[in-house]
XYZ file of C-alpha atoms in Angstrom:
776
model
C -221.743 29.980 32.566
C -218.668 27.860 31.841
C -218.391 24.799 34.093
C -215.151 23.727 35.763
C -214.512 20.079 36.594
C -211.736 17.605 37.283
C -211.186 14.179 35.714
C -209.484 12.608 38.737
C -207.358 13.461 41.767
C -204.204 11.773 43.180
C -205.358 9.182 45.682
C -202.166 8.449 47.646
C -202.488 11.467 49.937
C -200.144 14.392 50.493
C -198.192 12.328 53.034
C -198.587 9.012 51.187
C -201.199 8.001 53.757
C -202.731 5.420 51.421
C -199.377 3.758 50.764
C -198.628 3.493 54.462
C -202.079 2.154 55.294
C -201.978 -0.432 52.513
C -198.601 -1.772 53.552
C -199.664 -1.851 57.198
C -202.778 -3.788 56.193
C -200.768 -6.285 54.161
C -198.495 -6.791 57.187
C -201.599 -7.294 59.367
C -200.615 -4.289 61.484
C -204.071 -2.772 60.883
C -207.433 -4.348 60.063
C -209.810 -3.746 57.175
C -211.838 -1.166 59.120
C -208.734 0.910 59.772
C -207.705 0.704 56.117
C -211.173 1.763 54.987
C -211.178 4.623 57.495
C -207.923 5.971 56.050
C -209.327 5.698 52.530
C -212.541 7.484 53.529
C -210.608 10.300 55.189
C -208.495 10.783 52.057
C -211.559 10.917 49.822
C -213.195 13.449 52.125
C -210.089 15.617 52.229
C -209.680 15.537 48.444
C -213.328 16.266 47.686
C -213.392 19.255 50.040
C -210.076 20.547 48.670
C -211.387 20.469 45.103
C -214.675 22.077 46.057
C -212.915 24.816 48.004
C -210.620 25.516 45.065
C -213.722 26.375 43.023
C -214.264 23.195 41.004
C -217.951 22.896 40.080
C -218.075 19.135 39.460
C -215.820 17.029 41.687
C -215.049 13.437 40.628
C -216.125 10.393 42.643
C -215.115 6.877 41.666
C -211.580 7.993 40.772
C -210.270 6.613 44.088
C -208.809 3.089 44.188
C -207.143 1.054 46.893
C -204.881 -0.423 44.205
C -205.881 0.470 40.637
C -208.837 1.913 38.745
C -208.943 -0.933 36.202
C -208.964 -3.440 39.057
C -211.822 -1.402 40.544
C -213.781 -1.944 37.335
C -213.038 -5.671 37.394
C -214.485 -5.768 40.914
C -217.470 -3.552 40.059
C -218.277 -5.666 36.998
C -217.828 -8.941 38.858
C -215.303 -10.080 36.239
C -213.067 -12.008 38.627
C -211.024 -14.725 36.891
C -212.311 -18.171 37.794
C -208.828 -19.269 38.891
C -209.320 -17.220 42.073
C -212.345 -19.417 42.933
C -214.534 -16.364 43.367
C -217.778 -18.182 42.651
C -220.752 -15.874 42.845
C -219.572 -13.900 45.861
C -218.982 -10.182 45.995
C -215.450 -8.904 45.533
C -214.251 -8.094 49.025
C -210.832 -6.846 50.087
C -209.221 -10.293 50.224
C -210.235 -11.157 46.680
C -209.454 -7.649 45.426
C -205.881 -7.812 46.710
C -205.493 -11.460 45.671
C -206.060 -10.419 42.054
C -203.477 -7.638 42.385
C -200.831 -9.441 44.431
C -201.403 -13.164 43.966
C -202.010 -15.939 46.500
C -200.140 -18.992 47.694
C -201.554 -20.955 44.758
C -202.288 -18.332 42.105
C -200.013 -15.684 40.561
C -201.291 -12.141 40.396
C -203.091 -10.861 37.331
C -200.809 -9.257 34.773
C -199.758 -5.658 35.178
C -198.740 -3.310 32.382
C -198.361 0.390 31.608
C -201.374 2.676 31.347
C -200.865 3.985 27.800
C -197.656 6.053 27.675
C -197.478 6.810 31.404
C -195.462 5.301 34.250
C -198.668 4.178 35.937
C -199.327 0.407 35.877
C -202.805 -1.127 35.719
C -204.031 -4.642 36.487
C -204.973 -6.295 33.192
C -208.470 -7.851 33.134
C -208.567 -11.553 32.191
C -211.256 -12.830 29.849
C -212.258 -16.163 28.408
C -215.373 -17.524 26.720
C -216.906 -18.240 30.159
C -216.432 -14.728 31.558
C -219.647 -13.316 32.954
C -220.490 -9.925 34.409
C -222.607 -8.710 37.317
C -222.377 -5.891 39.828
C -219.741 -7.427 42.070
C -218.884 -4.638 44.499
C -220.851 -1.882 46.237
C -217.726 0.273 46.699
C -218.555 2.839 43.990
C -222.065 3.411 45.308
C -220.810 3.725 48.867
C -218.350 6.395 47.764
C -221.072 8.346 45.968
C -223.133 8.252 49.164
C -220.089 9.513 51.119
C -219.683 12.455 48.759
C -223.335 13.430 48.849
C -223.339 13.273 52.653
C -220.564 15.891 52.600
C -222.605 18.153 50.354
C -220.417 17.373 47.338
C -222.047 17.244 43.898
C -220.168 14.260 42.469
C -219.441 13.554 38.831
C -218.950 9.792 38.856
C -215.978 8.374 36.923
C -216.104 4.984 35.189
C -213.739 3.221 32.797
C -215.713 2.857 29.575
C -216.781 -0.545 28.232
C -214.675 -0.273 25.090
C -211.513 0.638 27.018
C -212.148 -2.059 29.618
C -212.420 -4.811 27.008
C -209.682 -3.497 24.736
C -207.108 -3.267 27.531
C -207.996 -6.704 28.845
C -206.453 -10.008 27.861
C -208.042 -13.085 26.323
C -206.608 -16.063 28.203
C -207.826 -18.503 25.560
C -207.764 -18.227 21.790
C -211.327 -19.374 21.139
C -212.980 -15.960 21.213
C -212.555 -12.221 20.636
C -212.704 -9.806 23.584
C -215.199 -7.670 21.711
C -217.604 -10.632 21.724
C -218.127 -9.943 25.428
C -219.592 -6.486 24.793
C -223.177 -7.692 24.525
C -222.952 -9.329 27.970
C -221.046 -6.418 29.488
C -223.391 -3.571 28.516
C -226.403 -4.679 30.597
C -224.215 -4.437 33.707
C -223.123 -0.927 32.736
C -226.802 -0.072 32.315
C -227.529 -1.432 35.783
C -224.691 0.654 37.212
C -225.964 3.810 35.518
C -229.518 3.153 36.652
C -228.374 2.703 40.230
C -226.355 5.931 40.068
C -229.384 7.735 38.664
C -231.463 6.488 41.586
C -228.869 8.066 43.897
C -229.329 11.465 42.266
C -226.149 11.437 40.149
C -226.580 13.855 37.237
C -223.289 13.318 35.333
C -221.125 10.259 34.746
C -217.718 10.643 33.128
C -216.997 7.526 31.085
C -213.307 7.310 30.201
C -212.517 5.908 26.758
C -208.803 6.674 26.283
C -208.475 3.818 23.780
C -209.973 6.192 21.235
C -206.512 7.793 21.115
C -205.150 4.535 19.669
C -205.374 3.211 16.110
C -208.630 1.244 16.418
C -210.006 -0.859 13.595
C -213.571 -0.567 12.355
C -214.815 -3.503 14.449
C -213.843 -1.768 17.682
C -215.230 1.542 16.457
C -218.453 -0.253 15.605
C -218.423 -1.544 19.165
C -218.238 2.064 20.357
C -221.397 2.949 18.409
C -223.160 -0.148 19.716
C -222.150 0.466 23.314
C -223.328 4.035 23.657
C -226.504 3.484 21.692
C -227.453 0.744 24.155
C -226.378 2.734 27.211
C -228.634 5.637 26.239
C -231.624 3.298 25.900
C -231.805 3.022 29.683
C -234.858 4.946 30.901
C -233.512 8.157 32.397
C -229.824 7.482 33.041
C -227.372 10.137 34.201
C -225.934 12.370 31.550
C -222.792 10.882 29.987
C -219.527 12.755 29.410
C -217.288 10.600 27.210
C -213.700 11.455 28.110
C -210.708 10.970 25.823
C -207.144 11.938 26.627
C -203.434 11.408 25.944
C -203.735 12.056 22.185
C -205.800 13.527 19.379
C -209.156 11.950 18.541
C -210.077 14.314 15.730
C -209.883 11.410 13.268
C -213.054 10.206 15.011
C -214.601 13.679 15.302
C -217.656 13.020 13.129
C -218.403 9.735 14.870
C -217.945 11.255 18.339
C -220.131 14.256 17.563
C -222.908 11.908 16.477
C -222.485 9.539 19.412
C -225.541 9.508 21.731
C -223.766 11.051 24.719
C -224.309 14.383 26.421
C -220.771 15.652 26.193
C -217.197 14.989 25.083
C -213.849 15.704 26.710
C -210.765 16.206 24.535
C -207.109 16.701 25.455
C -205.811 20.032 24.144
C -202.425 19.713 25.873
C -201.323 16.673 23.891
C -203.288 17.643 20.768
C -204.107 21.362 20.624
C -204.792 21.345 16.886
C -207.905 19.188 17.210
C -210.028 21.978 18.708
C -211.134 23.521 15.409
C -212.267 20.159 14.077
C -214.562 19.696 17.066
C -215.857 23.262 17.155
C -216.851 23.055 13.490
C -220.464 21.909 13.485
C -220.471 20.802 17.111
C -223.982 19.569 17.961
C -226.321 21.911 19.795
C -227.159 20.803 23.294
C -223.953 18.793 23.756
C -221.212 19.812 26.219
C -217.589 20.084 25.052
C -214.999 19.776 27.813
C -211.566 21.148 26.968
C -208.569 19.613 28.745
C -206.514 22.773 28.699
C -204.278 22.409 31.798
C -201.597 19.722 31.518
C -202.418 16.843 33.858
C -199.120 15.057 33.240
C -196.426 17.651 33.810
C -195.666 20.213 36.488
C -195.127 23.453 34.595
C -197.266 26.481 35.255
C -199.669 27.212 32.405
C -199.481 30.231 30.150
C -202.870 31.468 31.327
C -203.003 34.320 28.834
C -202.676 31.942 25.903
C -205.036 29.406 27.471
C -207.675 32.022 28.235
C -207.546 33.212 24.626
C -208.219 29.671 23.383
C -211.093 29.215 25.816
C -212.622 32.555 24.929
C -212.684 31.546 21.273
C -214.321 28.247 22.177
C -216.849 30.014 24.396
C -217.908 32.220 21.500
C -219.055 29.038 19.757
C -220.252 26.923 22.687
C -221.533 29.440 25.217
C -222.605 27.665 28.406
C -221.811 24.295 26.883
C -218.089 24.905 27.457
C -216.481 22.937 30.289
C -212.917 23.530 31.479
C -210.705 20.779 32.910
C -207.208 19.329 33.141
C -206.149 17.308 30.115
C -206.503 14.023 32.037
C -206.706 12.746 35.590
C -204.256 14.433 37.948
C -203.220 10.954 39.114
C -199.930 11.609 37.293
C -199.036 14.806 39.211
C -197.945 15.471 42.810
C -200.583 16.759 45.200
C -199.560 20.260 46.291
C -196.634 22.586 45.581
C -197.177 24.248 48.970
C -195.691 21.116 50.562
C -192.270 22.108 49.136
C -190.922 24.841 51.449
C -187.279 24.038 50.605
C -187.656 24.034 46.844
C -185.575 26.642 45.021
C -187.821 29.718 44.900
C -187.017 30.659 41.323
C -187.801 27.214 39.971
C -190.812 26.883 42.272
C -192.314 29.972 40.629
C -192.391 28.065 37.332
C -194.356 25.095 38.693
C -197.910 23.921 39.399
C -198.890 20.645 41.102
C -202.421 19.211 41.300
C -203.846 21.778 43.705
C -202.298 24.638 41.730
C -203.589 23.204 38.440
C -207.122 23.096 39.829
C -206.665 26.694 40.955
C -205.687 27.571 37.383
C -208.876 25.849 36.178
C -210.901 27.827 38.678
C -209.274 31.109 37.619
C -210.005 30.398 33.969
C -213.617 29.563 34.779
C -213.964 32.798 36.692
C -212.547 34.769 33.765
C -214.955 33.134 31.345
C -217.941 33.807 33.596
C -217.047 37.291 34.881
C -214.905 38.677 32.091
C -211.158 39.004 31.517
C -210.823 42.008 33.809
C -211.703 39.825 36.774
C -208.494 37.828 36.338
C -206.232 40.367 34.635
C -203.692 40.539 37.461
C -203.404 36.756 37.498
C -202.862 36.685 33.737
C -200.095 39.275 34.050
C -198.395 37.275 36.841
C -198.585 34.120 34.744
C -196.996 35.844 31.756
C -194.172 37.206 33.921
C -193.426 33.765 35.328
C -193.262 32.248 31.848
C -190.962 34.992 30.627
C -188.676 34.673 33.667
C -188.311 30.968 33.049
C -187.499 31.430 29.363
C -184.842 34.044 30.135
C -183.229 32.355 33.144
C -179.495 31.697 32.664
C -179.931 28.469 34.649
C -181.708 26.815 31.712
C -178.929 26.725 29.104
C -175.343 25.404 29.270
C -173.320 26.219 26.132
C -170.849 23.372 26.802
C -173.657 20.813 26.346
C -174.984 22.478 23.237
C -171.514 22.350 21.688
C -171.024 18.712 22.611
C -174.268 17.742 20.917
C -173.134 19.453 17.746
C -169.934 17.369 17.765
C -171.742 14.004 17.813
C -170.971 11.825 14.769
C -172.140 8.438 13.480
C -169.060 6.872 15.065
C -170.550 7.750 18.461
C -173.790 5.893 17.709
C -172.757 2.257 17.515
C -170.357 -0.412 18.770
C -167.158 -1.002 16.813
C -167.905 -4.646 15.920
C -171.089 -6.711 15.441
C -172.578 -8.772 18.270
C -171.135 -12.075 17.079
C -167.605 -10.710 17.512
C -168.408 -9.077 20.854
C -170.127 -12.199 22.169
C -167.040 -14.358 21.637
C -164.785 -11.850 23.387
C -167.209 -11.402 26.292
C -167.509 -15.156 26.813
C -163.748 -15.483 26.849
C -163.496 -12.726 29.460
C -166.422 -13.655 31.738
C -166.284 -17.489 31.605
C -169.970 -17.897 32.504
C -171.914 -21.189 32.443
C -174.823 -21.957 30.141
C -177.948 -20.170 31.378
C -176.042 -17.707 33.597
C -177.976 -16.452 36.610
C -178.197 -12.855 37.774
C -180.625 -10.304 39.227
C -181.882 -7.030 37.832
C -179.992 -4.804 40.257
C -181.552 -3.791 43.563
C -181.814 -5.773 46.778
C -184.113 -5.109 49.759
C -184.166 -1.538 50.999
C -184.303 -2.456 54.678
C -185.433 -0.074 57.427
C -181.775 0.216 58.448
C -180.802 1.392 54.959
C -183.616 3.931 54.840
C -182.815 5.211 58.310
C -179.131 5.650 57.467
C -179.929 7.476 54.244
C -182.430 9.752 56.016
C -179.943 10.500 58.797
C -177.259 11.322 56.247
C -179.575 13.720 54.422
C -180.409 15.465 57.692
C -176.749 15.794 58.614
C -177.141 13.435 61.559
C -174.731 10.943 59.993
C -171.307 12.000 58.761
C -169.819 11.144 55.353
C -167.536 8.451 56.728
C -170.258 6.860 58.855
C -172.616 6.800 55.875
C -169.948 5.317 53.626
C -169.271 2.569 56.160
C -172.979 1.832 56.589
C -173.523 1.480 52.846
C -170.375 -0.601 52.423
C -171.649 -2.955 55.112
C -174.865 -3.374 53.104
C -172.895 -4.002 49.906
C -170.804 -6.642 51.689
C -174.011 -8.295 52.875
C -175.462 -8.325 49.357
C -172.296 -9.772 47.816
C -172.014 -12.459 50.504
C -175.641 -13.524 50.131
C -175.368 -13.689 46.325
C -172.277 -15.886 46.545
C -174.035 -18.171 49.026
C -177.058 -18.379 46.713
C -174.775 -19.267 43.803
C -175.543 -16.470 41.341
C -173.133 -16.091 38.428
C -173.183 -12.323 37.805
C -173.611 -10.229 40.918
C -174.839 -6.716 41.693
C -173.932 -4.384 44.533
C -177.574 -4.142 45.658
C -177.992 -0.355 45.346
C -178.314 0.425 49.089
C -177.229 4.020 48.483
C -180.001 4.676 45.942
C -183.411 6.053 46.776
C -184.904 5.721 43.286
C -183.401 4.672 39.971
C -184.057 8.065 38.375
C -183.877 10.371 41.375
C -180.493 8.986 42.425
C -178.865 9.910 39.131
C -180.747 13.153 38.746
C -179.384 14.325 42.102
C -175.874 14.102 40.673
C -176.585 15.827 37.364
C -176.847 19.537 36.741
C -180.184 20.519 35.220
C -182.388 18.682 37.744
C -184.236 19.867 40.850
C -185.925 17.705 43.501
C -188.960 17.768 45.728
C -189.568 16.432 49.219
C -193.202 15.451 48.744
C -193.708 15.320 44.985
C -194.940 11.720 45.057
C -197.015 10.055 42.354
C -198.400 6.529 42.246
C -196.717 3.956 40.029
C -198.804 0.934 41.049
C -200.544 -0.259 44.196
C -198.623 1.163 47.147
C -195.559 1.888 45.029
C -194.931 5.630 44.771
C -192.155 7.487 42.989
C -190.930 11.039 43.293
C -190.024 12.121 39.751
C -187.269 14.724 39.604
C -187.906 17.903 37.665
C -185.692 18.311 34.623
C -185.604 22.055 34.030
C -182.368 22.769 32.109
C -179.457 21.427 30.083
C -177.918 18.269 31.553
C -174.293 18.006 32.630
C -172.463 15.300 34.648
C -169.855 17.068 36.821
C -168.221 13.853 38.173
C -168.608 10.034 38.278
C -171.816 8.917 39.976
C -171.491 5.172 40.661
C -167.895 4.115 40.092
C -166.697 4.025 43.706
C -169.647 1.888 44.841
C -169.335 -0.644 42.002
C -165.559 -0.790 42.240
C -165.833 -1.526 45.960
C -168.358 -4.316 45.334
C -166.126 -5.859 42.678
C -163.215 -5.870 45.122
C -165.190 -8.240 47.384
C -165.640 -11.083 44.870
C -164.012 -12.947 42.010
C -167.336 -13.079 40.177
C -168.286 -10.240 37.802
C -170.316 -7.414 39.351
C -172.594 -5.381 37.107
C -172.360 -1.638 36.990
C -175.945 -0.395 37.306
C -177.156 2.697 35.448
C -180.483 4.167 34.374
C -180.803 4.774 30.646
C -181.494 8.110 28.963
C -185.054 7.313 27.833
C -186.084 6.190 31.309
C -184.421 9.261 32.826
C -186.476 11.306 30.375
C -189.807 9.516 30.751
C -189.704 9.186 34.536
C -188.868 12.822 35.126
C -191.103 15.833 34.831
C -189.318 16.912 31.694
C -188.816 20.420 30.386
C -191.292 21.477 27.708
C -189.240 24.245 26.100
C -187.256 22.024 23.695
C -187.877 18.733 21.861
C -187.669 15.609 24.034
C -185.211 14.122 21.549
C -182.770 16.924 22.329
C -183.063 16.343 26.066
C -182.645 12.577 25.574
C -179.316 13.080 23.826
C -178.064 15.295 26.637
C -178.919 12.546 29.103
C -177.288 9.952 26.842
C -173.999 11.838 26.875
C -174.014 11.979 30.670
C -174.623 8.214 30.876
C -171.971 7.589 28.219
C -169.379 9.313 30.382
C -170.366 7.143 33.347
C -170.141 3.959 31.240
C -166.639 4.936 30.140
C -165.546 5.528 33.740
C -166.945 2.165 34.859
C -165.084 0.388 32.070
C -161.905 2.247 32.958
C -162.342 1.030 36.551
C -162.326 -2.590 35.347
C -166.058 -3.311 35.369
C -166.796 -5.854 32.624
C -170.612 -5.942 32.755
C -172.626 -2.711 32.670
C -176.429 -2.613 32.765
C -178.249 0.432 31.381
C -181.880 0.028 32.391
C -184.564 1.190 29.971
C -187.914 0.057 31.438
C -189.577 3.162 29.992
C -188.451 2.565 26.396
C -191.800 1.156 25.265
C -193.676 3.592 27.489
C -192.364 6.506 25.436
C -193.826 5.122 22.223
C -196.431 7.512 20.787
C -200.008 6.262 20.833
C -200.431 6.855 17.077
C -198.433 4.525 14.836
C -197.822 7.363 12.409
C -195.448 8.850 15.005
C -193.602 5.649 15.938
C -190.718 5.770 13.498
C -189.529 9.200 14.565
C -189.669 8.360 18.262
C -187.915 5.014 17.798
C -185.228 6.695 15.712
C -184.158 9.138 18.415
C -184.813 6.780 21.345
C -182.577 4.068 19.848
C -179.999 6.705 18.983
C -179.951 7.957 22.579
C -179.416 4.438 23.958
C -176.649 3.739 21.472
C -174.904 7.003 22.307
C -175.032 6.039 25.990
C -173.815 2.467 25.489
C -171.467 2.407 22.518
C -168.255 3.971 23.790
C -166.853 0.684 25.155
C -164.610 -2.148 23.983
C -165.949 -5.405 22.543
C -165.239 -7.406 25.709
C -167.370 -5.107 27.879
C -170.861 -6.572 28.056
C -173.773 -4.128 27.907
C -177.086 -5.202 29.458
C -180.428 -3.442 29.433
C -183.634 -4.165 31.317
C -187.247 -3.574 30.244
C -190.413 -4.499 32.125
C -194.203 -4.443 32.141
C -194.739 -3.468 28.535
C -195.599 -5.170 25.262
C -192.602 -5.365 22.926
C -193.737 -7.539 20.019
C -194.517 -4.566 17.782
C -191.161 -2.793 18.299
C -188.746 -5.743 18.286
C -186.743 -4.405 15.315
C -186.049 -1.234 17.297
C -185.092 -3.203 20.414
C -182.715 -5.295 18.331
C -181.320 -2.068 16.858
C -180.430 -0.887 20.371
C -177.811 -3.659 20.132
C -177.476 -4.374 23.852
C -175.497 -7.569 24.367
C -178.113 -8.836 26.860
C -181.711 -7.735 27.429
C -183.722 -8.785 30.485
C -187.521 -8.578 30.363
C -190.606 -9.292 32.465
C -192.346 -12.504 31.399
C -193.490 -14.434 34.482
C -197.020 -13.014 34.842
C -197.677 -13.792 31.177
C -196.149 -17.267 31.516
C -193.431 -16.534 28.930
C -195.928 -15.492 26.237
C -193.753 -12.547 25.270
C -190.951 -14.885 24.256
C -193.011 -16.187 21.347
C -192.523 -12.789 19.706
C -188.782 -12.821 20.386
C -188.537 -16.358 19.002
C -190.551 -15.573 15.895
C -188.479 -12.443 15.317
C -185.286 -14.479 15.856
C -183.897 -11.939 18.286
C -180.141 -11.936 17.597
C -178.560 -11.115 20.968
C -178.857 -12.667 24.428
C -182.014 -12.433 26.521
C -183.037 -12.993 30.144
C -186.774 -13.670 30.549
C -187.928 -13.087 34.111
C -188.877 -16.339 35.831
C -190.676 -14.952 38.861
C -192.777 -11.898 39.675
C -191.080 -9.688 42.245
C -194.136 -7.409 42.613
C -196.042 -10.180 44.370
C -195.136 -11.506 47.840
C -195.773 -15.000 46.509
C -192.596 -17.126 46.201
C -192.894 -19.659 43.373
C -191.605 -23.196 43.706
C -188.499 -24.394 41.859
C -190.646 -26.506 39.529
C -192.654 -23.424 38.448
C -189.490 -21.548 37.495
C -188.149 -24.644 35.783
C -191.327 -24.936 33.721
C -190.997 -21.316 32.608
C -187.339 -21.800 31.700
C -188.184 -24.929 29.743
C -190.808 -22.957 27.816
C -188.200 -20.280 27.130
C -185.671 -22.829 25.873
C -188.231 -24.230 23.472
C -188.413 -20.976 21.509
C -185.033 -19.330 22.205
C -181.664 -21.000 21.746
C -180.519 -21.898 25.299
C -177.087 -20.489 24.446
C -178.762 -17.057 24.258
C -180.671 -17.314 27.550
C -180.012 -15.815 30.954
C -181.949 -16.582 34.150
C -183.221 -13.723 36.328
C -186.240 -12.310 38.194
C -188.670 -9.980 36.448
C -187.386 -6.793 38.044
C -185.382 -5.330 40.929
C -185.867 -6.631 44.478
C -185.830 -3.421 46.514
C -189.472 -3.747 47.653
C -189.102 -7.302 48.974
C -187.623 -8.645 52.231
C -184.393 -10.617 52.526
C -185.954 -13.934 53.651
C -188.256 -14.172 50.619
C -185.505 -12.896 48.278
C -183.014 -15.510 49.418
C -185.570 -18.320 49.148
C -186.749 -17.242 45.703
C -183.239 -16.782 44.295
C -182.069 -20.147 45.638
C -184.981 -21.773 43.855
C -184.178 -19.807 40.701
C -180.552 -20.990 40.734
C -181.695 -24.539 41.433
C -184.035 -24.368 38.412
C -181.168 -23.185 36.195
C -178.925 -26.033 37.409
C -181.649 -28.623 36.766
C -182.264 -27.300 33.275
C -178.574 -27.290 32.370
C -178.527 -31.011 33.142
C -181.574 -31.632 30.987
C -180.451 -29.670 27.930
C -179.169 -31.808 25.099
C -181.301 -34.844 25.922
C -183.204 -36.320 23.013
C -186.573 -35.753 24.732
C -185.875 -32.057 25.216
C -184.518 -31.515 21.706
C -187.614 -33.157 20.179
C -189.891 -30.854 22.167
C -187.801 -27.856 21.171
C -188.038 -28.741 17.481
C -191.853 -28.945 17.686
C -192.134 -25.616 19.533
C -189.787 -23.793 17.147
C -191.982 -24.935 14.260
C -195.093 -23.692 16.078
C -193.655 -20.248 16.749
C -192.339 -19.924 13.195
C -195.778 -20.760 11.816
C -197.690 -18.456 14.197
């Protein structure tokens, strides 16, 4: 009998119950018991849903109040000493302190989970890091599941992945050196799970999809050899996903685990390598339903692949999604208003698990048992391929007409910089923000009323203009140099633009978690892209009319539009990216024509789109840079192009970022204390750069001296004439009182540093630091 299972389920709830409970808890509107009750109810609902859909092994341990990597930090007792945790268990206060910071300590760093838009909390390690079971939460959840009659398959982040994705806060040791101290705690966890009757533990090791060196691979062998030495532990399913791992096939087959999971959606060609000589007695789980996109599977093709695998594996075949369904919305049935034709092409988490169940039934009962379902699946796929809504000849023709002249600015940066400075007349270390300002309840209520038809066009326009006036007035009072309109009319930086482009469709409840309580509703990109009319010009032009200072036009870049959408899978992503680039290019041209002198094209997902295997980097970077340049290059020299990137590592792709040729790039650097700037300094980044000086994802407001210290560090490695001063990211999730206080301190720090620049003491320190970075 083939076994069906799931690697993980979305934890936010169909109605974003977890988000609402978390934010209520942080506001002190509910207590910890009420928060835990909401979490328990969600787990119960999700476990029963999966069981009722026909999933044999339902995951437990995939739920997190903030993040699964933070869960492991708590479980392993690996709390950074700076939070003064001592030897105490990791309770809610400490758990959220690590994620969100405290009055005295910034939050732990946050970065992207591989090539997804999910952010994880980065573990912090030093030579004094110790491990112990620090939280009973996992064991309590297993007990909850068993009390409901659920047979749980427990999910853990593997020891190799946990160490590899962590950060060494001092340079006197290697993260891998901690493995010997870490493994006994994993053994204790497994032993405790075994005592609770847990038969299977899924240990996620997605780092195996990366280019690991032999030392880390040796650590893999060491880790699982030691874990299997534990008496009678649960059976271990080592799960890989997001890329091929067939380069490690021999090693993985010989690893002392009871089963492997591989991703056949991202890497279908690796199946034969694993089937060839697969060890007897070991389970092979095939991730055959895409856990990261929303398209209905071709069940006929998938069933054929599984049938071939079953002929080799027999009952050792397991069927699953490619990865955790964390990256998909919960249930398509929550979309009664979605276009029926397009809806027939889609599958959300519940529908994907139903597809898994159907496939399992076919494998166990024979193809005839699911024949009607296979026929319906084939018809849906054919209808999608033949739909006239997919293709727009005008876009296809425009792509063919692109030339090299469309993929670059007319003059080099040095020429543009002089003309932009003459036009904008900005001070040294100009201050600005990334774009959005607080999305107040009043803004959200007005937007909701407008969507429901309860607020007329004129009333809505006046309401949003009032918010823009407020944002401009506050920025002038704060003393910022380059202003923004605040984006009150925008729900989400991708959804807002997608709503105005042909080729997109939208959901009401298609939410996925980005980090913590932050949820996004990715639009579905189903066909060729076309911009029928300007999208932002009236708003930005109105904002500019209110002030003598420059106001930035704010746009989302083509790669972020691509990566943060559920993108079509019937053509290369590079092709879709260029279509998006042309739409953004038209908007840039209209903004320039309207007199806007500074235009920001945000690309926070640029690094996120980088393939996990270095062999594939050059091709991706080629078309991603090309798409940005197509979007940004149709302007005059005196028009200043900005871009923004956040929560990613950039040191290994700096040549490509420089090749994007934005006049100004703003980046997140506050959580890492400006560490990222070392790479920019060593690379001698040629254009201007704005390193973020405070973390907007934390409610903590840093003091002026903290921002000044970060700016001083920045000036030591980057020429101050190249530097801008800004927060890490947009401010939509914060409240006005904290925003005003933080920005006033930021401006004050910039003013203080301008006065200090040029002094002999500062120049001596700068000379020493430049030498250090150059030597590093």
